[in-house]
C-alpha angles and dihedrals in degrees: 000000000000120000098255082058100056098040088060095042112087099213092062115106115186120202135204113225130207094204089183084083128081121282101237093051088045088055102049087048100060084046094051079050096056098041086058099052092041094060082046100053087051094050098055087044099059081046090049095043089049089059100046085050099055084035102060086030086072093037091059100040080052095047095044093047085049092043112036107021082037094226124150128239111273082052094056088045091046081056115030086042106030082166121040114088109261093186144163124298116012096027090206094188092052090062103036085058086046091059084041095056091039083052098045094050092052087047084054097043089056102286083116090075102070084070096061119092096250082242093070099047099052075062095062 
């Protein structure tokens, strides 16, 4: 992997080494380094995962009320948000179901698949 790759790749970590220790501390340290950022980017990927799921949860439900029940798109916000202000002038509900709809119609063109590790799509 050559370094432009791992610097875009989020799951890259660079270290600075002091070589003038001793090679087994310098060692456990960059375990104990590992081990740490490991725990961390699991962490950020179960976060990250959380919100992708609720995320494409309300898309769907938007695409689906638009598609399928044919209603439009105050409609969908009065539904999917009961309780969020849709109010004059700016209707910010409207639009925020409009970008759920426009997302979930580019998650179900293909966009889905940047999501998936590279090693289970060669698999579909």
């Amino acid at each position: 992997m050559s370094m432009i790759e791992e610097e875009k790749n989020p799951f890259s970590v660079m270290f600075l080494i002091n070589v003038a220790g001793a090679e087994k501390r310098i060692l456990d340290e960059i375990k104990k380094q590992i081990k740490t950022w490991k725990r961390e980017f699991k962490r950020l990927l179960h976060m990250r995962e959380q919100k992708i799921r609720k995320e494409w949860k309300q898309c769907l439900i938007v695409y689906d009320l638009k598609e399928l029940h044919k209603k439009d798109y105050s409609e969908i916000a009065a539904i999917v948000y009961p309780l969020e202000k849709n109010d004059y002038p700016d209707y910010p509900i409207t639009k925020k179901v409009r970008k759920n709809y426009d997302r979930a119609y580019q998650l179900i063109q293909g966009d889905y698949k940047r999501y998936i590790p590279e090693i289970a799509l060669s698999a579909i």
